[in-house]
mmCIF file of N, CA and C in Angstrom:
data_model
loop_
_atom_site.group_PDB
_atom_site.id
_atom_site.type_symbol
_atom_site.label_atom_id
_atom_site.label_comp_id
_atom_site.label_asym_id
_atom_site.label_seq_id
_atom_site.Cartn_x
_atom_site.Cartn_y
_atom_site.Cartn_z
ATOM 1 N N ARG A 1 -2.584 -6.612 -19.691
ATOM 2 C CA ARG A 1 -1.517 -7.485 -19.246
ATOM 3 C C ARG A 1 -0.151 -6.872 -19.479
ATOM 4 N N LYS A 2 -0.035 -6.054 -20.506
ATOM 5 C CA LYS A 2 1.266 -5.467 -20.819
ATOM 6 C C LYS A 2 1.710 -4.428 -19.798
ATOM 7 N N VAL A 3 0.759 -3.784 -19.156
ATOM 8 C CA VAL A 3 1.089 -2.746 -18.178
ATOM 9 C C VAL A 3 0.801 -3.197 -16.753
ATOM 10 N N ASN A 4 0.670 -4.487 -16.540
ATOM 11 C CA ASN A 4 0.185 -5.011 -15.271
ATOM 12 C C ASN A 4 0.892 -4.492 -14.029
ATOM 13 N N PRO A 5 2.209 -4.461 -13.919
ATOM 14 C CA PRO A 5 2.765 -3.973 -12.654
ATOM 15 C C PRO A 5 2.715 -2.457 -12.494
ATOM 16 N N LEU A 6 2.481 -1.719 -13.571
ATOM 17 C CA LEU A 6 2.500 -0.262 -13.471
ATOM 18 C C LEU A 6 1.468 0.315 -12.507
ATOM 19 N N PRO A 7 0.220 -0.155 -12.499
ATOM 20 C CA PRO A 7 -0.722 0.388 -11.509
ATOM 21 C C PRO A 7 -0.303 0.106 -10.066
ATOM 22 N N LEU A 8 0.286 -1.051 -9.822
ATOM 23 C CA LEU A 8 0.761 -1.367 -8.469
ATOM 24 C C LEU A 8 1.938 -0.476 -8.073
ATOM 25 N N ILE A 9 2.853 -0.273 -9.009
ATOM 26 C CA ILE A 9 3.984 0.616 -8.745
ATOM 27 C C ILE A 9 3.481 2.032 -8.489
ATOM 28 N N PHE A 10 2.512 2.467 -9.275
ATOM 29 C CA PHE A 10 1.954 3.809 -9.107
ATOM 30 C C PHE A 10 1.315 3.981 -7.731
ATOM 31 N N MET A 11 0.527 3.005 -7.325
ATOM 32 C CA MET A 11 -0.130 3.103 -6.013
ATOM 33 C C MET A 11 0.894 3.093 -4.875
ATOM 34 N N ALA A 12 1.892 2.233 -4.976
ATOM 35 C CA ALA A 12 2.937 2.197 -3.951
ATOM 36 C C ALA A 12 3.697 3.524 -3.924
ATOM 37 N N ASN A 13 3.933 4.084 -5.099
ATOM 38 C CA ASN A 13 4.598 5.377 -5.204
ATOM 39 C C ASN A 13 3.772 6.462 -4.525
ATOM 40 N N LEU A 14 2.494 6.462 -4.790
ATOM 41 C CA LEU A 14 1.589 7.458 -4.227
ATOM 42 C C LEU A 14 1.514 7.357 -2.701
ATOM 43 N N VAL A 15 1.309 6.154 -2.194
ATOM 44 C CA VAL A 15 1.173 5.950 -0.746
ATOM 45 C C VAL A 15 2.473 6.292 -0.022
ATOM 46 N N SER A 16 3.597 5.838 -0.556
ATOM 47 C CA SER A 16 4.865 6.112 0.118
ATOM 48 C C SER A 16 5.219 7.599 0.050
ATOM 49 N N GLY A 17 4.887 8.250 -1.039
ATOM 50 C CA GLY A 17 5.153 9.685 -1.147
ATOM 51 C C GLY A 17 4.336 10.499 -0.171
ATOM 52 N N LEU A 18 3.056 10.194 -0.064
ATOM 53 C CA LEU A 18 2.205 10.918 0.869
ATOM 54 C C LEU A 18 2.585 10.626 2.322
ATOM 55 N N GLY A 19 2.910 9.371 2.601
ATOM 56 C CA GLY A 19 3.318 9.015 3.957
ATOM 57 C C GLY A 19 4.611 9.689 4.362
ATOM 58 N N GLY A 20 5.547 9.783 3.438
ATOM 59 C CA GLY A 20 6.815 10.440 3.730
ATOM 60 C C GLY A 20 6.665 11.937 3.878
ATOM 61 N N THR A 21 5.820 12.537 3.058
ATOM 62 C CA THR A 21 5.589 13.976 3.141
ATOM 63 C C THR A 21 4.999 14.350 4.491
ATOM 64 N N LYS A 22 4.176 13.485 5.012
ATOM 65 C CA LYS A 22 3.549 13.725 6.309
ATOM 66 C C LYS A 22 4.564 13.650 7.452
ATOM 67 N N ALA A 23 5.585 12.821 7.286
ATOM 68 C CA ALA A 23 6.466 12.504 8.402
ATOM 69 C C ALA A 23 7.711 13.387 8.517
ATOM 70 N N ILE A 24 8.213 13.935 7.413
ATOM 71 C CA ILE A 24 9.468 14.680 7.496
ATOM 72 C C ILE A 24 9.303 16.105 6.980
ATOM 73 N N SER A 25 10.305 16.922 7.248
ATOM 74 C CA SER A 25 10.262 18.328 6.847
ATOM 75 C C SER A 25 10.502 18.462 5.338
ATOM 76 N N LEU A 26 10.116 19.584 4.811
ATOM 77 C CA LEU A 26 10.263 19.831 3.374
ATOM 78 C C LEU A 26 11.720 19.832 2.911
ATOM 79 N N PRO A 27 12.670 20.438 3.650
ATOM 80 C CA PRO A 27 14.065 20.363 3.190
ATOM 81 C C PRO A 27 14.588 18.928 3.091
ATOM 82 N N MET A 28 14.279 18.090 4.089
ATOM 83 C CA MET A 28 14.747 16.699 4.024
ATOM 84 C C MET A 28 14.008 15.927 2.944
ATOM 85 N N PHE A 29 12.751 16.241 2.734
ATOM 86 C CA PHE A 29 11.994 15.626 1.658
ATOM 87 C C PHE A 29 12.674 15.904 0.323
ATOM 88 N N THR A 30 13.095 17.146 0.123
ATOM 89 C CA THR A 30 13.760 17.527 -1.120
ATOM 90 C C THR A 30 15.078 16.773 -1.288
ATOM 91 N N VAL A 31 15.853 16.682 -0.216
ATOM 92 C CA VAL A 31 17.126 15.956 -0.285
ATOM 93 C C VAL A 31 16.897 14.498 -0.656
ATOM 94 N N LEU A 32 15.999 13.860 0.053
ATOM 95 C CA LEU A 32 15.785 12.424 -0.167
ATOM 96 C C LEU A 32 15.154 12.139 -1.521
ATOM 97 N N ARG A 33 14.322 13.034 -2.030
ATOM 98 C CA ARG A 33 13.711 12.818 -3.350
ATOM 99 C C ARG A 33 14.745 12.913 -4.461
ATOM 100 N N ARG A 34 15.837 13.631 -4.244
ATOM 101 C CA ARG A 34 16.889 13.721 -5.262
ATOM 102 C C ARG A 34 17.523 12.355 -5.528
ATOM 103 N N PHE A 35 17.436 11.470 -4.556
ATOM 104 C CA PHE A 35 18.022 10.140 -4.750
ATOM 105 C C PHE A 35 17.233 9.298 -5.755
ATOM 106 N N SER A 36 16.018 9.712 -6.102
ATOM 107 C CA SER A 36 15.277 8.970 -7.126
ATOM 108 C C SER A 36 15.987 9.061 -8.476
ATOM 109 N N ILE A 37 16.643 10.196 -8.734
ATOM 110 C CA ILE A 37 17.382 10.348 -9.985
ATOM 111 C C ILE A 37 18.587 9.415 -9.981
ATOM 112 N N VAL A 38 19.271 9.343 -8.843
ATOM 113 C CA VAL A 38 20.422 8.441 -8.719
ATOM 114 C C VAL A 38 19.971 6.989 -8.880
ATOM 115 N N MET A 39 18.851 6.628 -8.252
ATOM 116 C CA MET A 39 18.328 5.265 -8.375
ATOM 117 C C MET A 39 17.915 4.961 -9.809
ATOM 118 N N THR A 40 17.350 5.937 -10.494
ATOM 119 C CA THR A 40 16.962 5.733 -11.888
ATOM 120 C C THR A 40 18.191 5.506 -12.758
ATOM 121 N N MET A 41 19.230 6.301 -12.549
ATOM 122 C CA MET A 41 20.462 6.109 -13.322
ATOM 123 C C MET A 41 21.064 4.727 -13.066
ATOM 124 N N ALA A 42 21.077 4.306 -11.804
ATOM 125 C CA ALA A 42 21.621 2.984 -11.465
ATOM 126 C C ALA A 42 20.769 1.879 -12.084
ATOM 127 N N GLY A 43 19.453 2.017 -12.010
ATOM 128 C CA GLY A 43 18.567 1.015 -12.600
ATOM 129 C C GLY A 43 18.688 0.944 -14.113
ATOM 130 N N GLN A 44 18.853 2.083 -14.759
ATOM 131 C CA GLN A 44 19.027 2.077 -16.207
ATOM 132 C C GLN A 44 20.304 1.351 -16.589
ATOM 133 N N ARG A 45 21.322 1.524 -15.786
ATOM 134 C CA ARG A 45 22.592 0.849 -16.079
ATOM 135 C C ARG A 45 22.479 -0.661 -15.847
ATOM 136 N N LEU A 46 21.837 -1.051 -14.724
ATOM 137 C CA LEU A 46 21.742 -2.473 -14.393
ATOM 138 C C LEU A 46 20.725 -3.222 -15.256
ATOM 139 N N ILE A 47 19.562 -2.620 -15.480
ATOM 140 C CA ILE A 47 18.476 -3.332 -16.148
ATOM 141 C C ILE A 47 18.475 -3.114 -17.656
ATOM 142 N N LEU A 48 18.675 -1.871 -18.070
ATOM 143 C CA LEU A 48 18.603 -1.548 -19.494
ATOM 144 C C LEU A 48 19.964 -1.537 -20.183
ATOM 145 N N GLY A 49 21.022 -1.561 -19.392
ATOM 146 C CA GLY A 49 22.359 -1.536 -19.975
ATOM 147 C C GLY A 49 22.738 -0.177 -20.538
ATOM 148 N N LYS A 50 22.075 0.883 -20.088
ATOM 149 C CA LYS A 50 22.373 2.235 -20.559
ATOM 150 C C LYS A 50 23.058 2.996 -19.445
ATOM 151 N N SER A 51 24.065 3.755 -19.822
ATOM 152 C CA SER A 51 24.713 4.587 -18.811
ATOM 153 C C SER A 51 24.651 6.043 -19.240
ATOM 154 N N SER A 52 24.551 6.895 -18.252
ATOM 155 C CA SER A 52 24.511 8.328 -18.502
ATOM 156 C C SER A 52 25.925 8.840 -18.703
ATOM 157 N N SER A 53 26.037 9.962 -19.387
ATOM 158 C CA SER A 53 27.358 10.541 -19.616
ATOM 159 C C SER A 53 27.947 11.032 -18.298
ATOM 160 N N CYS A 54 29.222 11.228 -18.289
ATOM 161 C CA CYS A 54 29.899 11.715 -17.081
ATOM 162 C C CYS A 54 29.369 13.081 -16.669
ATOM 163 N N LYS A 55 29.053 13.928 -17.646
ATOM 164 C CA LYS A 55 28.519 15.258 -17.328
ATOM 165 C C LYS A 55 27.163 15.156 -16.634
ATOM 166 N N VAL A 56 26.322 14.250 -17.099
ATOM 167 C CA VAL A 56 25.008 14.064 -16.479
ATOM 168 C C VAL A 56 25.171 13.522 -15.074
ATOM 169 N N GLN A 57 26.028 12.531 -14.906
ATOM 170 C CA GLN A 57 26.253 11.964 -13.574
ATOM 171 C C GLN A 57 26.804 13.008 -12.619
ATOM 172 N N LEU A 58 27.739 13.808 -13.080
ATOM 173 C CA LEU A 58 28.316 14.851 -12.237
ATOM 174 C C LEU A 58 27.253 15.874 -11.840
ATOM 175 N N SER A 59 26.421 16.274 -12.785
ATOM 176 C CA SER A 59 25.392 17.270 -12.458
ATOM 177 C C SER A 59 24.373 16.715 -11.469
ATOM 178 N N VAL A 60 24.043 15.439 -11.582
ATOM 179 C CA VAL A 60 23.111 14.830 -10.626
ATOM 180 C C VAL A 60 23.726 14.802 -9.239
ATOM 181 N N TRP A 61 24.982 14.415 -9.122
ATOM 182 C CA TRP A 61 25.617 14.366 -7.808
ATOM 183 C C TRP A 61 25.790 15.761 -7.214
ATOM 184 N N VAL A 62 26.071 16.755 -8.050
ATOM 185 C CA VAL A 62 26.149 18.134 -7.544
ATOM 186 C C VAL A 62 24.792 18.568 -6.998
ATOM 187 N N MET A 63 23.723 18.197 -7.695
ATOM 188 C CA MET A 63 22.379 18.529 -7.242
ATOM 189 C C MET A 63 22.059 17.839 -5.906
ATOM 190 N N VAL A 64 22.436 16.590 -5.762
ATOM 191 C CA VAL A 64 22.197 15.856 -4.517
ATOM 192 C C VAL A 64 22.984 16.482 -3.371
ATOM 193 N N VAL A 65 24.253 16.794 -3.603
ATOM 194 C CA VAL A 65 25.077 17.409 -2.561
ATOM 195 C C VAL A 65 24.529 18.787 -2.195
ATOM 196 N N GLY A 66 24.103 19.561 -3.187
ATOM 197 C CA GLY A 66 23.527 20.874 -2.920
ATOM 198 C C GLY A 66 22.259 20.791 -2.084
ATOM 199 N N ALA A 67 21.408 19.839 -2.387
ATOM 200 C CA ALA A 67 20.187 19.652 -1.595
ATOM 201 C C ALA A 67 20.536 19.218 -0.179
ATOM 202 N N PHE A 68 21.553 18.378 -0.049
ATOM 203 C CA PHE A 68 21.987 17.936 1.289
ATOM 204 C C PHE A 68 22.513 19.113 2.105
ATOM 205 N N ILE A 69 23.309 19.972 1.481
ATOM 206 C CA ILE A 69 23.837 21.149 2.172
ATOM 207 C C ILE A 69 22.696 22.061 2.605
ATOM 208 N N ALA A 70 21.690 22.204 1.766
ATOM 209 C CA ALA A 70 20.549 23.058 2.100
ATOM 210 C C ALA A 70 19.777 22.533 3.312
ATOM 211 N N ALA A 71 19.777 21.226 3.503
ATOM 212 C CA ALA A 71 18.981 20.632 4.584
ATOM 213 C C ALA A 71 19.822 20.178 5.773
ATOM 214 N N ILE A 72 21.083 20.537 5.792
ATOM 215 C CA ILE A 72 21.978 20.012 6.822
ATOM 216 C C ILE A 72 21.586 20.453 8.240
ATOM 217 N N ASN A 73 20.925 21.580 8.363
ATOM 218 C CA ASN A 73 20.511 22.051 9.688
ATOM 219 C C ASN A 73 19.214 21.421 10.178
ATOM 220 N N ASP A 74 18.619 20.577 9.379
ATOM 221 C CA ASP A 74 17.386 19.905 9.783
ATOM 222 C C ASP A 74 17.751 18.755 10.716
ATOM 223 N N LEU A 75 17.527 18.952 11.984
ATOM 224 C CA LEU A 75 17.928 17.959 12.972
ATOM 225 C C LEU A 75 16.831 16.948 13.290
ATOM 226 N N ALA A 76 15.648 17.158 12.740
ATOM 227 C CA ALA A 76 14.551 16.228 13.000
ATOM 228 C C ALA A 76 14.797 14.946 12.203
ATOM 229 N N PHE A 77 14.822 13.829 12.886
ATOM 230 C CA PHE A 77 15.026 12.545 12.219
ATOM 231 C C PHE A 77 13.830 11.659 12.519
ATOM 232 N N ASP A 78 13.188 11.196 11.458
ATOM 233 C CA ASP A 78 12.051 10.299 11.584
ATOM 234 C C ASP A 78 12.317 9.097 10.684
ATOM 235 N N LEU A 79 12.693 7.977 11.290
ATOM 236 C CA LEU A 79 13.066 6.792 10.515
ATOM 237 C C LEU A 79 11.950 6.365 9.570
ATOM 238 N N TRP A 80 10.715 6.382 10.047
ATOM 239 C CA TRP A 80 9.594 5.977 9.199
ATOM 240 C C TRP A 80 9.463 6.903 7.984
ATOM 241 N N GLY A 81 9.638 8.187 8.191
ATOM 242 C CA GLY A 81 9.576 9.140 7.089
ATOM 243 C C GLY A 81 10.684 8.895 6.072
ATOM 244 N N TYR A 82 11.884 8.610 6.547
ATOM 245 C CA TYR A 82 13.003 8.322 5.649
ATOM 246 C C TYR A 82 12.731 7.048 4.852
ATOM 247 N N ILE A 83 12.222 6.027 5.520
ATOM 248 C CA ILE A 83 11.910 4.767 4.830
ATOM 249 C C ILE A 83 10.856 5.003 3.758
ATOM 250 N N MET A 84 9.833 5.794 4.100
ATOM 251 C CA MET A 84 8.760 6.063 3.137
ATOM 252 C C MET A 84 9.279 6.829 1.919
ATOM 253 N N ILE A 85 10.085 7.844 2.127
ATOM 254 C CA ILE A 85 10.585 8.639 1.007
ATOM 255 C C ILE A 85 11.573 7.834 0.168
ATOM 256 N N LEU A 86 12.436 7.062 0.797
ATOM 257 C CA LEU A 86 13.371 6.250 0.011
ATOM 258 C C LEU A 86 12.653 5.146 -0.763
ATOM 259 N N SER A 87 11.580 4.602 -0.187
ATOM 260 C CA SER A 87 10.788 3.636 -0.961
ATOM 261 C C SER A 87 10.045 4.354 -2.085
ATOM 262 N N ASN A 88 9.620 5.593 -1.853
ATOM 263 C CA ASN A 88 9.014 6.400 -2.906
ATOM 264 C C ASN A 88 10.014 6.619 -4.036
ATOM 265 N N ASP A 89 11.270 6.878 -3.693
ATOM 266 C CA ASP A 89 12.317 7.017 -4.710
ATOM 267 C C ASP A 89 12.464 5.731 -5.516
ATOM 268 N N LEU A 90 12.464 4.607 -4.822
ATOM 269 C CA LEU A 90 12.601 3.317 -5.496
ATOM 270 C C LEU A 90 11.439 3.061 -6.457
ATOM 271 N N PHE A 91 10.209 3.358 -6.020
ATOM 272 C CA PHE A 91 9.055 3.152 -6.890
ATOM 273 C C PHE A 91 9.047 4.126 -8.060
ATOM 274 N N THR A 92 9.513 5.346 -7.845
ATOM 275 C CA THR A 92 9.622 6.308 -8.933
ATOM 276 C C THR A 92 10.605 5.811 -9.982
ATOM 277 N N ALA A 93 11.756 5.339 -9.532
ATOM 278 C CA ALA A 93 12.764 4.814 -10.453
ATOM 279 C C ALA A 93 12.240 3.574 -11.174
ATOM 280 N N ALA A 94 11.584 2.679 -10.450
ATOM 281 C CA ALA A 94 11.046 1.457 -11.064
ATOM 282 C C ALA A 94 10.006 1.796 -12.124
ATOM 283 N N ASN A 95 9.164 2.772 -11.848
ATOM 284 C CA ASN A 95 8.138 3.179 -12.804
ATOM 285 C C ASN A 95 8.780 3.704 -14.091
ATOM 286 N N GLY A 96 9.754 4.585 -13.946
ATOM 287 C CA GLY A 96 10.415 5.146 -15.124
ATOM 288 C C GLY A 96 11.155 4.105 -15.932
ATOM 289 N N ILE A 97 11.863 3.214 -15.253
ATOM 290 C CA ILE A 97 12.635 2.180 -15.953
ATOM 291 C C ILE A 97 11.707 1.185 -16.637
ATOM 292 N N TYR A 98 10.653 0.785 -15.947
ATOM 293 C CA TYR A 98 9.708 -0.171 -16.537
ATOM 294 C C TYR A 98 9.032 0.423 -17.772
ATOM 295 N N LEU A 99 8.614 1.679 -17.674
ATOM 296 C CA LEU A 99 8.000 2.325 -18.833
ATOM 297 C C LEU A 99 8.978 2.414 -19.997
ATOM 298 N N GLN A 100 10.218 2.772 -19.693
ATOM 299 C CA GLN A 100 11.229 2.879 -20.742
ATOM 300 C C GLN A 100 11.482 1.518 -21.395
ATOM 301 N N LYS A 101 11.547 0.488 -20.586
ATOM 302 C CA LYS A 101 11.780 -0.862 -21.113
ATOM 303 C C LYS A 101 10.636 -1.306 -22.016
ATOM 304 N N LYS A 102 9.400 -1.053 -21.593
ATOM 305 C CA LYS A 102 8.240 -1.473 -22.378
ATOM 306 C C LYS A 102 8.089 -0.669 -23.663
ATOM 307 N N THR A 103 8.347 0.627 -23.613
ATOM 308 C CA THR A 103 8.199 1.428 -24.831
ATOM 309 C C THR A 103 9.310 1.138 -25.828
ATOM 310 N N GLU A 104 10.507 0.830 -25.349
ATOM 311 C CA GLU A 104 11.594 0.477 -26.258
ATOM 312 C C GLU A 104 11.356 -0.874 -26.911
ATOM 313 N N ALA A 105 10.669 -1.769 -26.220
ATOM 314 C CA ALA A 105 10.372 -3.092 -26.772
ATOM 315 C C ALA A 105 9.146 -3.051 -27.683
ATOM 316 N N LYS A 106 8.586 -1.882 -27.880
ATOM 317 C CA LYS A 106 7.409 -1.680 -28.736
ATOM 318 C C LYS A 106 6.177 -2.432 -28.229
ATOM 319 N N GLU A 107 6.184 -2.767 -26.942
ATOM 320 C CA GLU A 107 5.005 -3.404 -26.363
ATOM 321 C C GLU A 107 3.925 -2.369 -26.056
ATOM 322 N N LEU A 108 4.363 -1.159 -25.807
ATOM 323 C CA LEU A 108 3.437 -0.074 -25.518
ATOM 324 C C LEU A 108 3.667 1.048 -26.512
ATOM 325 N N GLY A 109 2.591 1.691 -26.889
ATOM 326 C CA GLY A 109 2.709 2.864 -27.744
ATOM 327 C C GLY A 109 2.792 4.108 -26.893
ATOM 328 N N LYS A 110 2.706 5.252 -27.544
ATOM 329 C CA LYS A 110 2.811 6.520 -26.854
ATOM 330 C C LYS A 110 1.690 6.694 -25.826
ATOM 331 N N PHE A 111 0.529 6.162 -26.121
ATOM 332 C CA PHE A 111 -0.626 6.331 -25.232
ATOM 333 C C PHE A 111 -1.038 5.017 -24.581
ATOM 334 N N GLY A 112 -0.131 4.064 -24.480
ATOM 335 C CA GLY A 112 -0.441 2.805 -23.825
ATOM 336 C C GLY A 112 -0.763 1.766 -24.837
#
């Protein structure tokens, strides 16, 4: 009961990741997956009340911009692929935040 939503989040993460990988090119996949870090930082701030340092935030945004520049010549646009990868980012962030919340509350140990 303590880990109840985690298997559902994991399965949604898996399905959306595989579906997105099938639909878009590798450079765009890399760009869009970088947003999972941004979503995790935002979720940690909203849900856990923790904020990352300015240096960490700056380095994450530099990484996102760099990945975007690397994929800027990718003209193939697949809306379904973008939706799948962005939902994969959301599930990745939700999984990390939920695990962090549960382990900090001492509801879960190191091995569950």
